[in-house]
Amino acid sequence: ENGYLAYLAQIAGKNQIFITSYDNSELVQLSYGNTSIDDIVWLKNERFILASKFYDNQSYLFLIDIPTQRHVKLFNIKANISYIHAN
């Protein structure tokens, strides 16, 4: 069956976002950088991943458009968001 899996994997001590096909024939890294991703949710429309990361004593929530790999910051808050959920 065709399908994809989104997950976090540690690269150089930082969590980064990847998606892969179930048969592992496709692998795409969606995040890079010096900050670790804390949590992800693949939205039901299957085009966007909602993600959070914490740095500079703030949590940042952003969307990743999977086809374009564009990151759009939604907001930041002076708190540590440890879990996100979306319907």
PDB file of C-alpha atoms in Angstrom:
ATOM      1  CA  GLU A   1       0.000   0.000   0.000  1.00  0.00           C
ATOM      2  CA  ASN A   2       1.224   3.491  -0.831  1.00  0.00           C
ATOM      3  CA  GLY A   3       1.722   5.808   2.084  1.00  0.00           C
ATOM      4  CA  TYR A   4       4.175   7.939   3.963  1.00  0.00           C
ATOM      5  CA  LEU A   5       5.465   8.257   7.479  1.00  0.00           C
ATOM      6  CA  ALA A   6       6.677  11.475   9.161  1.00  0.00           C
ATOM      7  CA  TYR A   7       9.141  11.179  12.034  1.00  0.00           C
ATOM      8  CA  LEU A   8      11.878  12.922  14.000  1.00  0.00           C
ATOM      9  CA  ALA A   9      15.456  11.639  13.817  1.00  0.00           C
ATOM     10  CA  GLN A  10      18.521  12.981  15.570  1.00  0.00           C
ATOM     11  CA  ILE A  11      21.242  14.462  13.373  1.00  0.00           C
ATOM     12  CA  ALA A  12      24.309  15.854  15.166  1.00  0.00           C
ATOM     13  CA  GLY A  13      22.341  15.894  18.430  1.00  0.00           C
ATOM     14  CA  LYS A  14      19.342  17.809  17.014  1.00  0.00           C
ATOM     15  CA  ASN A  15      15.914  16.372  16.130  1.00  0.00           C
ATOM     16  CA  GLN A  16      15.081  16.915  12.449  1.00  0.00           C
ATOM     17  CA  ILE A  17      11.922  16.112  10.459  1.00  0.00           C
ATOM     18  CA  PHE A  18      11.888  13.413   7.796  1.00  0.00           C
ATOM     19  CA  ILE A  19       9.203  11.793   5.691  1.00  0.00           C
ATOM     20  CA  THR A  20       9.619   8.427   4.018  1.00  0.00           C
ATOM     21  CA  SER A  21       7.482   6.109   1.944  1.00  0.00           C
ATOM     22  CA  TYR A  22       6.393   2.914   3.666  1.00  0.00           C
ATOM     23  CA  ASP A  23       8.666   0.893   1.405  1.00  0.00           C
ATOM     24  CA  ASN A  24      11.554   3.327   2.141  1.00  0.00           C
ATOM     25  CA  SER A  25      12.010   4.104  -1.572  1.00  0.00           C
ATOM     26  CA  GLU A  26      11.666   7.858  -0.912  1.00  0.00           C
ATOM     27  CA  LEU A  27      13.274   9.802   1.930  1.00  0.00           C
ATOM     28  CA  VAL A  28      13.030  13.584   2.361  1.00  0.00           C
ATOM     29  CA  GLN A  29      14.540  15.702   5.134  1.00  0.00           C
ATOM     30  CA  LEU A  30      12.259  18.687   5.874  1.00  0.00           C
ATOM     31  CA  SER A  31      14.204  20.526   8.583  1.00  0.00           C
ATOM     32  CA  TYR A  32      17.811  21.514   9.059  1.00  0.00           C
ATOM     33  CA  GLY A  33      19.727  23.706  11.416  1.00  0.00           C
ATOM     34  CA  ASN A  34      21.078  24.232  14.873  1.00  0.00           C
ATOM     35  CA  THR A  35      17.749  23.987  16.729  1.00  0.00           C
ATOM     36  CA  SER A  36      15.974  20.770  17.579  1.00  0.00           C
ATOM     37  CA  ILE A  37      12.368  20.084  16.558  1.00  0.00           C
ATOM     38  CA  ASP A  38      10.315  19.126  19.629  1.00  0.00           C
ATOM     39  CA  ASP A  39       7.059  17.788  18.182  1.00  0.00           C
ATOM     40  CA  ILE A  40       5.284  17.299  14.836  1.00  0.00           C
ATOM     41  CA  VAL A  41       1.763  16.619  13.590  1.00  0.00           C
ATOM     42  CA  TRP A  42       1.034  15.644   9.994  1.00  0.00           C
ATOM     43  CA  LEU A  43      -2.202  17.471   9.164  1.00  0.00           C
ATOM     44  CA  LYS A  44      -5.098  15.526   7.650  1.00  0.00           C
ATOM     45  CA  ASN A  45      -4.798  17.297   4.298  1.00  0.00           C
ATOM     46  CA  GLU A  46      -1.385  15.545   4.020  1.00  0.00           C
ATOM     47  CA  ARG A  47       0.222  18.667   2.558  1.00  0.00           C
ATOM     48  CA  PHE A  48       1.398  20.325   5.789  1.00  0.00           C
ATOM     49  CA  ILE A  49       3.293  19.329   8.907  1.00  0.00           C
ATOM     50  CA  LEU A  50       2.730  21.386  12.044  1.00  0.00           C
ATOM     51  CA  ALA A  51       5.899  21.552  14.130  1.00  0.00           C
ATOM     52  CA  SER A  52       7.226  23.155  17.296  1.00  0.00           C
ATOM     53  CA  LYS A  53      10.712  23.967  18.475  1.00  0.00           C
ATOM     54  CA  PHE A  54      12.054  25.640  21.597  1.00  0.00           C
ATOM     55  CA  TYR A  55      14.988  28.041  21.700  1.00  0.00           C
ATOM     56  CA  ASP A  56      15.837  31.409  23.258  1.00  0.00           C
ATOM     57  CA  ASN A  57      13.333  30.562  26.047  1.00  0.00           C
ATOM     58  CA  GLN A  58      10.428  30.541  23.586  1.00  0.00           C
ATOM     59  CA  SER A  59       8.405  27.967  21.668  1.00  0.00           C
ATOM     60  CA  TYR A  60       7.902  28.536  17.963  1.00  0.00           C
ATOM     61  CA  LEU A  61       5.012  26.926  16.087  1.00  0.00           C
ATOM     62  CA  PHE A  62       5.289  26.686  12.315  1.00  0.00           C
ATOM     63  CA  LEU A  63       3.892  24.926   9.248  1.00  0.00           C
ATOM     64  CA  ILE A  64       5.947  23.112   6.671  1.00  0.00           C
ATOM     65  CA  ASP A  65       4.472  22.914   3.176  1.00  0.00           C
ATOM     66  CA  ILE A  66       5.724  19.473   2.139  1.00  0.00           C
ATOM     67  CA  PRO A  67       5.748  19.928  -1.678  1.00  0.00           C
ATOM     68  CA  THR A  68       7.669  23.231  -1.515  1.00  0.00           C
ATOM     69  CA  GLN A  69       9.463  22.582   1.827  1.00  0.00           C
ATOM     70  CA  ARG A  70       8.580  26.164   2.775  1.00  0.00           C
ATOM     71  CA  HIS A  71       8.522  26.897   6.525  1.00  0.00           C
ATOM     72  CA  VAL A  72       5.907  29.420   7.715  1.00  0.00           C
ATOM     73  CA  LYS A  73       6.168  30.681  11.291  1.00  0.00           C
ATOM     74  CA  LEU A  74       2.722  30.907  12.885  1.00  0.00           C
ATOM     75  CA  PHE A  75       3.633  32.357  16.276  1.00  0.00           C
ATOM     76  CA  ASN A  76       6.001  32.179  19.211  1.00  0.00           C
ATOM     77  CA  ILE A  77       5.250  32.222  22.928  1.00  0.00           C
ATOM     78  CA  LYS A  78       7.410  32.564  26.034  1.00  0.00           C
ATOM     79  CA  ALA A  79       6.634  29.043  27.224  1.00  0.00           C
ATOM     80  CA  ASN A  80       7.861  25.560  26.468  1.00  0.00           C
ATOM     81  CA  ILE A  81       5.235  23.780  24.346  1.00  0.00           C
ATOM     82  CA  SER A  82       5.856  20.086  24.901  1.00  0.00           C
ATOM     83  CA  TYR A  83       2.971  18.631  22.867  1.00  0.00           C
ATOM     84  CA  ILE A  84       0.906  19.753  19.875  1.00  0.00           C
ATOM     85  CA  HIS A  85      -2.267  18.295  18.412  1.00  0.00           C
ATOM     86  CA  ALA A  86      -4.375  19.298  15.426  1.00  0.00           C
ATOM     87  CA  ASN A  87      -7.591  18.066  13.825  1.00  0.00           C
TER      88      ASN A  87
END
